[in-house]
Short mmCIF file of C-alpha atoms and ligand atoms in Angstrom, two decimals:
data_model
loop_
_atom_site.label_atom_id
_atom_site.label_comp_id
_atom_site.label_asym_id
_atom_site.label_seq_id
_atom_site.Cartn_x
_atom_site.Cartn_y
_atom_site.Cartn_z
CA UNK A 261 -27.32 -19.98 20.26
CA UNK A 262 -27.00 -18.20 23.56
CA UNK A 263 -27.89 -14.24 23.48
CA UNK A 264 -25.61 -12.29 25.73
CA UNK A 265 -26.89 -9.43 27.84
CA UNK A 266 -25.46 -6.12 26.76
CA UNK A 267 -25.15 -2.25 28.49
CA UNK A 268 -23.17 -0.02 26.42
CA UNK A 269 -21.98 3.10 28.55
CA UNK A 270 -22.11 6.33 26.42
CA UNK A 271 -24.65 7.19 24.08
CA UNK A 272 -22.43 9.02 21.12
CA UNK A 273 -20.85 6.06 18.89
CA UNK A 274 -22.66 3.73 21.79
CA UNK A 275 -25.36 4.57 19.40
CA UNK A 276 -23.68 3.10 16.32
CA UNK A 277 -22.68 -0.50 18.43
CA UNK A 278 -26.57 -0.56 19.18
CA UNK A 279 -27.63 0.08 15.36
CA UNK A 280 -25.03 -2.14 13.58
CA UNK A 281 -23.48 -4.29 16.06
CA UNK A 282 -26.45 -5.69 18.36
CA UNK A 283 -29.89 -5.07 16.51
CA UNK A 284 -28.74 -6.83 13.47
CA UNK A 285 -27.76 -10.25 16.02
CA UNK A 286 -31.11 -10.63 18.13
CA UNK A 287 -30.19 -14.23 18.22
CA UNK A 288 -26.47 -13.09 19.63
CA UNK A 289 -27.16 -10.22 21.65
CA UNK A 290 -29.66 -8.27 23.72
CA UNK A 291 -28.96 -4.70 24.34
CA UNK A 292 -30.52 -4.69 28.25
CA UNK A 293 -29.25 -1.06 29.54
CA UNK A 294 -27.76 1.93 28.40
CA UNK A 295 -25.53 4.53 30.79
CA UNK A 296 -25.15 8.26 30.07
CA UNK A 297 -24.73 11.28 32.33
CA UNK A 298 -26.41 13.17 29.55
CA UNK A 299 -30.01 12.29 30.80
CA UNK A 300 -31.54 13.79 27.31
CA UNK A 301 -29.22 11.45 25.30
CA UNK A 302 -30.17 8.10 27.74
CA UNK A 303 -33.84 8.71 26.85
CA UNK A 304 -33.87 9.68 23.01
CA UNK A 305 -31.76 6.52 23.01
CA UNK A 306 -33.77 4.43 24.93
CA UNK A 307 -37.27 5.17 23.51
CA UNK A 308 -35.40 4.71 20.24
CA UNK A 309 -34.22 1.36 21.17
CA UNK A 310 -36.90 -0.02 23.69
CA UNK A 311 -34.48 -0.08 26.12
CA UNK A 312 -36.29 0.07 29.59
CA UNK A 313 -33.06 -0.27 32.27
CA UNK A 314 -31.57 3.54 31.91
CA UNK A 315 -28.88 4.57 34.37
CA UNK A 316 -26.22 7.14 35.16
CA UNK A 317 -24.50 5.15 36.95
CA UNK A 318 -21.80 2.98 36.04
CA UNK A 319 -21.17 1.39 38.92
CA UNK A 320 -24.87 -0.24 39.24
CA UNK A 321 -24.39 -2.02 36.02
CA UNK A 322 -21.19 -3.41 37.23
CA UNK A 323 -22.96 -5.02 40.41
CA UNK A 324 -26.30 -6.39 37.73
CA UNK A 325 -25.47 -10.26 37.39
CA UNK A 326 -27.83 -10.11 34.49
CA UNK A 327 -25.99 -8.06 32.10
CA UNK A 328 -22.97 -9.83 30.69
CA UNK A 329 -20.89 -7.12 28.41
CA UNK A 330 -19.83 -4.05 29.41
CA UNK A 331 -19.44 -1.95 26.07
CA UNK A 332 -17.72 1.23 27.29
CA UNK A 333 -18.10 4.00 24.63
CA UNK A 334 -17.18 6.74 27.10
CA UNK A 335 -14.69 9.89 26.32
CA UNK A 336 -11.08 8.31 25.98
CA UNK A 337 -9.86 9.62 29.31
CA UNK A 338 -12.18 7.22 30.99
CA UNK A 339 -11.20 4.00 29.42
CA UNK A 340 -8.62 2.91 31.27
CA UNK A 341 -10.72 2.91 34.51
CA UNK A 342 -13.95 1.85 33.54
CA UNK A 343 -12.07 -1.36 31.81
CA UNK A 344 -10.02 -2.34 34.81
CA UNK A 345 -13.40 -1.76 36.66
CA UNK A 346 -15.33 -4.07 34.24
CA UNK A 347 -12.56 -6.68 34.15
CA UNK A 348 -12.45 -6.74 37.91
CA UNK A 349 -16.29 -7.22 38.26
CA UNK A 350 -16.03 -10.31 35.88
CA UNK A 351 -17.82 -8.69 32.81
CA UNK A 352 -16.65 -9.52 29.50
CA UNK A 353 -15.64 -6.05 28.40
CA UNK A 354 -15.81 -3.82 24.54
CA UNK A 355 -14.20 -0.43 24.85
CA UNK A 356 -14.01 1.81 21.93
CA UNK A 357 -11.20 2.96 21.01
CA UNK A 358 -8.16 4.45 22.20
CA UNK A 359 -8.48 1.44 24.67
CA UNK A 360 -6.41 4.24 26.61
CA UNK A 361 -3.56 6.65 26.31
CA UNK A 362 0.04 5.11 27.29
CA UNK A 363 1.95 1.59 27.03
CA UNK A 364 2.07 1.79 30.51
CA UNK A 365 -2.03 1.89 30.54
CA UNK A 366 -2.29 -0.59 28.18
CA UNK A 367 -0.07 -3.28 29.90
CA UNK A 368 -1.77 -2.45 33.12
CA UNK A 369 -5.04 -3.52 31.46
CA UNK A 370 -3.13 -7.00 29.87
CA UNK A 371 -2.14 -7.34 33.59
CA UNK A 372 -5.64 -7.45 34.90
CA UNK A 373 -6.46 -9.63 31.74
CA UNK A 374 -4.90 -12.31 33.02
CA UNK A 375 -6.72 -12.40 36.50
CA UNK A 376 -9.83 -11.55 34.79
CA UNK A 377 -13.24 -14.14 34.43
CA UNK A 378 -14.56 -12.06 31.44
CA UNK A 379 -12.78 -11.28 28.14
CA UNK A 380 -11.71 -8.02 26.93
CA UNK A 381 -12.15 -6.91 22.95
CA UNK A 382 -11.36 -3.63 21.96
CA UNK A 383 -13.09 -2.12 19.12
CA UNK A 384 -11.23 -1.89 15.41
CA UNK A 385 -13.76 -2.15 13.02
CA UNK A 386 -12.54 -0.93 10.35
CA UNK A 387 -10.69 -4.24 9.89
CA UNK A 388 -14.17 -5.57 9.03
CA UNK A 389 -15.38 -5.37 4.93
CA UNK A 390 -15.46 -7.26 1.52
CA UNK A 391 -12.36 -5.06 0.40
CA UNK A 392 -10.06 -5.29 3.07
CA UNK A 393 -11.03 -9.42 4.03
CA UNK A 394 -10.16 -10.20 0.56
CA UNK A 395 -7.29 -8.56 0.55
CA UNK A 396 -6.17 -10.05 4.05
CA UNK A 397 -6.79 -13.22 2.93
CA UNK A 398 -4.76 -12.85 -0.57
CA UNK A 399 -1.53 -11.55 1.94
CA UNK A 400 -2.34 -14.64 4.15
CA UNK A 401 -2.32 -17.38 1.20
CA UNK A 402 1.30 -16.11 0.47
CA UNK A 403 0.04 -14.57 -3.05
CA UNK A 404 1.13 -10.83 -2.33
CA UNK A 405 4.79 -11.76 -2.26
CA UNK A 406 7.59 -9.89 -0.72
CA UNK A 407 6.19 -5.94 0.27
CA UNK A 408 7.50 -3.05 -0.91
CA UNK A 409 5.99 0.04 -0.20
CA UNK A 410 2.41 1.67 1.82
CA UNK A 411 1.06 5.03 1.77
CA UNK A 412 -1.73 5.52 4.48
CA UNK A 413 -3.76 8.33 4.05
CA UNK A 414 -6.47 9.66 6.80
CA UNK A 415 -7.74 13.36 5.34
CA UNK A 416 -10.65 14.41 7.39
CA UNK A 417 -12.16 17.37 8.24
CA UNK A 418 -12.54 18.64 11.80
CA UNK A 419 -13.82 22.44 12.91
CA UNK A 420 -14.59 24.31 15.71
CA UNK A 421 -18.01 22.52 16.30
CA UNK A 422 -16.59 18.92 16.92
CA UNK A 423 -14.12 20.42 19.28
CA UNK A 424 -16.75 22.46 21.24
CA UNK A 425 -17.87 19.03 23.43
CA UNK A 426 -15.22 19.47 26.53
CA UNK A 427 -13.39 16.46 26.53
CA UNK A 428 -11.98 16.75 23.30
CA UNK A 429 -8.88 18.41 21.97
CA UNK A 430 -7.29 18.28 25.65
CA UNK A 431 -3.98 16.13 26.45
CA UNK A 432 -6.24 15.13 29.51
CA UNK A 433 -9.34 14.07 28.40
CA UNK A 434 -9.08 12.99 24.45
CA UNK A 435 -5.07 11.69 25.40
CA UNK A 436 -4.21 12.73 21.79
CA UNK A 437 -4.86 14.20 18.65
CA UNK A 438 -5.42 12.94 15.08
CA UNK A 439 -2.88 9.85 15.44
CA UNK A 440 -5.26 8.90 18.42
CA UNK A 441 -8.54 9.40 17.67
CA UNK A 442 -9.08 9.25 13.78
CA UNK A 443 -5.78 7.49 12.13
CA UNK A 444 -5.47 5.16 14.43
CA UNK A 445 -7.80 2.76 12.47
CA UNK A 446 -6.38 2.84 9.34
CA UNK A 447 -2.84 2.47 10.78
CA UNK A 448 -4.35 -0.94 12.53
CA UNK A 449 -5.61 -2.11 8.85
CA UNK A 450 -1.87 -1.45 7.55
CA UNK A 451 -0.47 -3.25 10.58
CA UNK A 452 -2.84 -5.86 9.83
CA UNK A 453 -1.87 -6.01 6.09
CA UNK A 454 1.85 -4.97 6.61
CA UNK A 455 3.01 -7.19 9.19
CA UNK A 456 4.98 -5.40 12.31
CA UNK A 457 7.37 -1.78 12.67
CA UNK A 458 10.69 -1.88 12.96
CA UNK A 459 11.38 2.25 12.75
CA UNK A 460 10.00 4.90 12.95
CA UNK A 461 10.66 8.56 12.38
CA UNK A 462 7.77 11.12 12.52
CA UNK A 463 6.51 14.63 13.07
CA UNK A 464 3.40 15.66 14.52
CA UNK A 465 1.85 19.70 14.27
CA UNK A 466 -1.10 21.58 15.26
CA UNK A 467 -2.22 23.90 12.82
CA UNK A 468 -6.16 23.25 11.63
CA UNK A 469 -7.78 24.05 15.43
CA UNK A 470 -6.41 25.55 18.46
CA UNK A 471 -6.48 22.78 20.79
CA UNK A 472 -3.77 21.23 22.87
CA UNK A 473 -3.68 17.96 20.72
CA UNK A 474 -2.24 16.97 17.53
CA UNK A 475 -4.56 17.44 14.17
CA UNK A 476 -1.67 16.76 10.98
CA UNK A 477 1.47 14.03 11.44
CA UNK A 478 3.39 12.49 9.03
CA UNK A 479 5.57 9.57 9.96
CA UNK A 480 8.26 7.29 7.83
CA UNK A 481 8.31 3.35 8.63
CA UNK A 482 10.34 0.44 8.09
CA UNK A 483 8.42 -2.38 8.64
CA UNK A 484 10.50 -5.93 10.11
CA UNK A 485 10.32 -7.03 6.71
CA UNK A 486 11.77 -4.31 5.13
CA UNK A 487 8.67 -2.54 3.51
CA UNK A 488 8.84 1.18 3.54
CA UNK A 489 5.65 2.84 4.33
CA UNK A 490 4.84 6.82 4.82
CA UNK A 491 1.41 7.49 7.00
CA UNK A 492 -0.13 10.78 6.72
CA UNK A 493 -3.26 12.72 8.08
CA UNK A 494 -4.69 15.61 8.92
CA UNK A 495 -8.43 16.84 10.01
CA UNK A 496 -7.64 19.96 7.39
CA UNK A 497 -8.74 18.27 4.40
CA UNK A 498 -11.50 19.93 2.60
CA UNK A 499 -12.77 16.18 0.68
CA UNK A 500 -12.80 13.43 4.02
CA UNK A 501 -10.70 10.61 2.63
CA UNK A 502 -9.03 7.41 3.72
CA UNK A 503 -7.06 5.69 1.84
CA UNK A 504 -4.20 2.72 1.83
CA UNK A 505 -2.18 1.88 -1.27
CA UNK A 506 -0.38 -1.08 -0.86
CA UNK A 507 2.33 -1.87 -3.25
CA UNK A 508 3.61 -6.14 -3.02
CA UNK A 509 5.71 -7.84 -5.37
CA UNK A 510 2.25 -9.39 -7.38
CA UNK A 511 -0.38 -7.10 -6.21
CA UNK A 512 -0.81 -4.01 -5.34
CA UNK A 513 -3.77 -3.13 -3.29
CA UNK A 514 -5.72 0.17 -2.80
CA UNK A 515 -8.78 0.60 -0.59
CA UNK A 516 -11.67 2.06 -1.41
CA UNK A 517 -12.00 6.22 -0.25
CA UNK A 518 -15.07 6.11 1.87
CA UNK A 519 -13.78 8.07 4.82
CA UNK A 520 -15.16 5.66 7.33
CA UNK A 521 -15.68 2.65 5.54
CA UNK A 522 -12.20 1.99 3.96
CA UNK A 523 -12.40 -1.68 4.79
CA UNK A 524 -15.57 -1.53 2.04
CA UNK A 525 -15.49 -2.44 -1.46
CA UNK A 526 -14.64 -1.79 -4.04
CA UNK A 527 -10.90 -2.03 -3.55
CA UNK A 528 -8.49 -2.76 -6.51
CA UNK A 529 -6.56 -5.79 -6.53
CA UNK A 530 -4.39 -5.72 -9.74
CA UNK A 531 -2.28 -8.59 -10.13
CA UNK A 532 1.03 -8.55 -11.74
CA UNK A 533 0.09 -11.00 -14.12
CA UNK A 534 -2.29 -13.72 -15.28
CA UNK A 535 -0.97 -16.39 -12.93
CA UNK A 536 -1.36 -14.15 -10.06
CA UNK A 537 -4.56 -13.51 -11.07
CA UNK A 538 -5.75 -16.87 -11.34
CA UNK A 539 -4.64 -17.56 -7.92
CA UNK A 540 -6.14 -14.88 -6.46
CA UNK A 541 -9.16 -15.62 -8.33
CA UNK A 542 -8.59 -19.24 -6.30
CA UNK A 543 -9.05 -17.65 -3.48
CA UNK A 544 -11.38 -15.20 -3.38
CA UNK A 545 -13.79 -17.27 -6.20
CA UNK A 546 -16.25 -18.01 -3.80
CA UNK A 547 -16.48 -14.72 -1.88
CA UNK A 548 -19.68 -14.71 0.57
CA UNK A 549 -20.21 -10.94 1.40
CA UNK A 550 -19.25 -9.62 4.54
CA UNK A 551 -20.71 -7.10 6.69
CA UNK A 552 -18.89 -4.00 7.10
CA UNK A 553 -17.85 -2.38 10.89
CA UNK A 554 -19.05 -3.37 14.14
CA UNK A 555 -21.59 -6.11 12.75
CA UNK A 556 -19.03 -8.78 11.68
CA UNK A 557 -16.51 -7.11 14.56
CA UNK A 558 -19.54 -8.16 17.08
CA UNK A 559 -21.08 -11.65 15.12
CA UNK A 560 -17.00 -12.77 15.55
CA UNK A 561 -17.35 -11.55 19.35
CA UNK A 562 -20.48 -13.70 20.17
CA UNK A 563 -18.96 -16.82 18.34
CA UNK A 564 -15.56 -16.01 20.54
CA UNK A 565 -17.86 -15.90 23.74
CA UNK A 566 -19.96 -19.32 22.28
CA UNK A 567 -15.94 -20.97 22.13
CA UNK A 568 -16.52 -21.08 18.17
CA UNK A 569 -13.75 -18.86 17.07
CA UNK A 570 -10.98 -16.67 18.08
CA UNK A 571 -11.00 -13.45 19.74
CA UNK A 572 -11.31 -10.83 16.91
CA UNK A 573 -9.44 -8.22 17.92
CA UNK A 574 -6.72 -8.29 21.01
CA UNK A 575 -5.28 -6.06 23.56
CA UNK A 576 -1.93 -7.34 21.72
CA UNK A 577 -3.25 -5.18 18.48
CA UNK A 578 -4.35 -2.14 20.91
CA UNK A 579 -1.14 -2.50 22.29
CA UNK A 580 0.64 -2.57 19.01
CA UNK A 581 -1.59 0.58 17.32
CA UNK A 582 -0.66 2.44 20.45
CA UNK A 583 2.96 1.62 20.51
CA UNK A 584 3.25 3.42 16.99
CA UNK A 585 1.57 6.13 18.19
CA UNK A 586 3.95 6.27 21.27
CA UNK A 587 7.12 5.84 19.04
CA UNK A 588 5.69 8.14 16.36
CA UNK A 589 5.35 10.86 19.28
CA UNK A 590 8.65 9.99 20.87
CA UNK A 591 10.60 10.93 17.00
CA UNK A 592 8.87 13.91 16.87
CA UNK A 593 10.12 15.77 20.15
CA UNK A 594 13.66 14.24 20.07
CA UNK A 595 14.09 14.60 16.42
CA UNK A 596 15.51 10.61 16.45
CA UNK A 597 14.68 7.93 14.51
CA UNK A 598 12.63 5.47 17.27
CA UNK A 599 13.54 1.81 17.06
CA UNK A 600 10.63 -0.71 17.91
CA UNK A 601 9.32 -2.47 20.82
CA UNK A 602 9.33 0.52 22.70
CA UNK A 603 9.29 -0.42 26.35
CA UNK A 604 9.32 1.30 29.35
CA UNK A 605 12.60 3.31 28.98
CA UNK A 606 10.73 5.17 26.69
CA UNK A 607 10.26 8.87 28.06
CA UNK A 608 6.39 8.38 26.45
CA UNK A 609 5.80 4.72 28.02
CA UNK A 610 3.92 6.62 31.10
CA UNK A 611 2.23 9.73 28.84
CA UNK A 612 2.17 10.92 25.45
CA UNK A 613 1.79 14.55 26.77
CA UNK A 614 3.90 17.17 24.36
CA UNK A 615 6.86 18.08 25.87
CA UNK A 616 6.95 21.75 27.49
CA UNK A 617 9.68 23.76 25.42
N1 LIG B 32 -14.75 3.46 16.38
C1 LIG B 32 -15.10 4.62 15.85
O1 LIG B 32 -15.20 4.77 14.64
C2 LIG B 32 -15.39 5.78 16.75
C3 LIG B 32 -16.12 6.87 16.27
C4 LIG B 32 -16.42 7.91 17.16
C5 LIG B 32 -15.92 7.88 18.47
N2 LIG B 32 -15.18 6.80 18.87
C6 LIG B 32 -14.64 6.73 20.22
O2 LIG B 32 -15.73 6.53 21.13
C7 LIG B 32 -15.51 7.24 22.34
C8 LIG B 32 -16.67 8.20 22.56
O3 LIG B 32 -16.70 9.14 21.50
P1 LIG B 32 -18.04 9.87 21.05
O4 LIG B 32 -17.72 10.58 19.79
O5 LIG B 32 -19.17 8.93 21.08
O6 LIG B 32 -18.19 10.94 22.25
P2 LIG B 32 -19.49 11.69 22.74
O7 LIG B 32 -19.04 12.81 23.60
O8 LIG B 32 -20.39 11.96 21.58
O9 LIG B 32 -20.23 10.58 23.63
C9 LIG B 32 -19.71 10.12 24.85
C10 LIG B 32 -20.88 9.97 25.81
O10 LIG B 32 -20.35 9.45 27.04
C11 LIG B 32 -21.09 10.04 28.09
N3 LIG B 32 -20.32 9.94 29.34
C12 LIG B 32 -19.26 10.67 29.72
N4 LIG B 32 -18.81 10.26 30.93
C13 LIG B 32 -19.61 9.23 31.31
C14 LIG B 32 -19.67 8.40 32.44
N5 LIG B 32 -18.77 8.52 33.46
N6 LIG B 32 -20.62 7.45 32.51
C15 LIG B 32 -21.51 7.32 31.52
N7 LIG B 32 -21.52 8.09 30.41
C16 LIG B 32 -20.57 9.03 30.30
C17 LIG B 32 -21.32 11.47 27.64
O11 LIG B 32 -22.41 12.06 28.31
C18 LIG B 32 -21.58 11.28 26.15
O12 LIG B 32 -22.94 11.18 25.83
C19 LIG B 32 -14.15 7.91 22.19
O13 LIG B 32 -13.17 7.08 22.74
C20 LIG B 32 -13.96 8.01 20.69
O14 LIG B 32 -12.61 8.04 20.28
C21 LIG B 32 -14.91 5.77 18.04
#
C-alpha cells in the first residue's frame, strides 16, 4: 500500500485530522509538515506528533514535491484561496469545512477541478459511523420506502469565549453563522439520507452572542420527493445535542444525541413490522464496525487516491450543503419561499452577507 505524504495547514481541528484521521493509517498516510502562524501552536503540535518540517508558510509547502496532500484546516475565509492555490500546484487537496462561503466560490473551485492533477475532498465526517452507515445502507436497499417527514436538530452551546478568537462571528472571516459552521453537517447527513431540496422557506436570527453572524435558524423543506422536513439550531442550548429523526414508510430512523458524533451508534431503527425487520436484519446481519469521523472519511480517501474506491465526499455535496444554506438565507431576507437549484440569479450566488436594512 502506498503512504501518501501529508501537511495539514492550521493547528485547531488540524489537530483532530492528525489524531484520528492519519495516526490511526501509518500504512496510508504520513503526516510530514504542519503550517501555523501561531508559532506556539506549530511546536506543541509538532513535539506532540514528531513532526520535524514546521512552517508558517504556506506557500513553501506548495512548492515541496515531497508532500502530496494539502489538508487546509485554516479559518473559513481562507479556503477558497488556499484550495485554488493547492489545486493549481497539483496537490491533492482536504479542506475543512465550509469549503468556502458562496455558490459562486464553490463553482469557481469545480472550475479549477477540472484542470487540476490532484483531487479535491472536502471534509464531512459526520457521514462516517455504525448508526448512520446502517441506516444509509437500509435507504439504499430500497427498505425505507417512500419518506415522509425529518426533523434535524443541531442545539449547541456557544459563549463569549469561542467567539473571542478574531476570525469568528464576522460576515468576513467565519462567512456565516450557525447554518455555516455547526449545522451544516447534520444537514449533509439528511441530504445524504433524504435525497435532494426542492423548497425552501427559512428564517435566520441573532440573539445568543453579539456577533455579525447568524447563531438560531429554522427552515421548512420539501424535498424532490415530496418529504417534508423542518431543520432547526441554535448555539443557545443549555444540553449540546444533535439529532435527526427520520420518519419512512417502514422505518423510522433516529440518530443517536452525541453532539458531535451523531453518525455513532446507537441509533434506532424500528421497523414497521416483522417483514421489514427481517429484511433489514438481511442487510445489516453481518455488520463489521466502522470507525467514526475523519478515520473512515480518510481510510476511503487513501483507497480513492490507490484507484480502489470512489471519492468519499465531492465538491457536488459541498456544493449542495452550501446551496441550502444560500437558499435558506435568500427566504429569510425576502420573506419568499426559494425554489431549488439556485443559480446565479440568485441575489446570494456571489455573498451570503445580511442585507443592510
Ligand atoms: N469538521 C469539524 O467538525 C470542524 C470542527 C471545528 C472546526 N472546523 C473548521 O475548521 C476550520 C478551522 O477551525 P478551528 O476551530 O480549527 O480554528 P482555529 O482558530 O482553532 O485554528 C485555525 C488555525 O489556523 C491558523 N492559521 C490562520 N491563518 C493561517 C495561514 N494563513 N496559514 C497557516 N495557518 C493559519 C491559526 O493560527 C489557527 O491556529 C474552520 O473552517 C472550521 O469551520 C471543522
Amino acid at each position: 500500500m502506498s503512504v501518501k505524504t501529508v501537511a495539514v495547514i492550521g493547528c485547531g481541528i488540524g489537530r483532530s485530522h492528525i489524531v484520528e484521521g492519519y495516526v490511526p493509517h501509518p500504512d496510508r498516510f504520513r503526516v510530514k509538515a504542519i503550517c501555523d502562524l501561531n508559532e506556539e501552536r506549530l511546536q506543541t503540535i509538532g513535539d506532540e506528533f514528531g513532526i520535524e518540517q514546521r512552517t508558517t508558510s504556506f506557500k513553501e509547502l506548495l512548492a515541496d514535491e515531497s508532500i502530496d496532500i494539502i489538508d487546509i484546516c485554516t479559518p473559513p475565509g481562507l479556503h477558497l484561496e488556499q484550495v485554488l492555490d493547492a489545486l493549481a500546484a497539483g496537490k491533492h487537496v482536504v479542506c475543512e469545512k465550509p469549503l468556502t462561503g458562496s455558490l459562486k466560490g464553490v463553482d469557481r473551485i469545480i472550475e479549477a477541478e477540472k484542470h487540476a492533477r490532484g483531487a479535491l475532498m472536502p471534509i464531512f465526517q459526520y457521514r462516517y459511523g455504525d448508526g448512520i452507515e446502517k441506516a444509509k445502507r437500509i435507504v439504499e436497499a430500497g427498505i425505507a420506502g417512500k419518506p415522509y417527514v425529518g426533523s434535524v436538530e443541531t442545539f449547541w452551546l456557544r459563549t463569549g469565549e469561542y467567539y473571542s478568537v478574531p476570525w469568528r462571528g464576522k460576515w468576513e472571516t467565519e462567512l456565516g453563522g450557525v447554518l455555516v459552521t455547526h449545522a451544516l453537517h447534520l444537514h449533509d447527513m439528511m441530504l445524504n439520507l433524504m435525497g435532494p431540496v426542492a423548497k425552501v422557506f427559512g428564517r435566520v436570527a441573532t440573539r445568543v452572542n453579539d456577533i455579525e453572524v447568524e447563531d438560531c435558524a429554522s427552515a421548512s423543506l420539501l424535498m424532490q420527493n415530496g418529504a417534508l422536513v423542518s431543520l432547526s439550531c441554535t448555539l443557545g442550548s443549555q444540553e449540546q445535542i444533535s439529532r435527526l429523526r427520520l420518519h419512512f414508510e417502514n422505518v423510522t430512523f433516529e440518530s443517536s444525541h452525541g453532539a458531535y458524533t451523531p453518525g455513532k451508534d446507537p441509533w434506532k431503527i424500528i421497523a414497521a413490522n416483522d417483514a421489514v425487520q427481517a429484511r433489514i436484519d438481511e442487510v445489516i446481519g453481518d455488520w463489521q464496525p466502522v470507525a467514526p469521523r475523519f478515520t473512515t472519511q480518510m481510510a476511503h480517501f487513501h483507497d480513492f487516491l490507490c484507484g480502489k474506491g470512489p471519492l468519499p465526499v465531492t465538491t457536488k455535496d459541498a456544493r449542495r450543503a452550501i446551496e441550502l444554506v444560500t437558499a435558506i438565507y435568500q427566504s429569510s431576507d425576502s420573506g419568499e419561499e426559494i425554489a431549488l437549484p439556485v443559480g446565479p440569479e440568485s441575489p446570494k450566488y456571489a455573498t451570503w452577507r445580511a442585507r443592510t436594512r
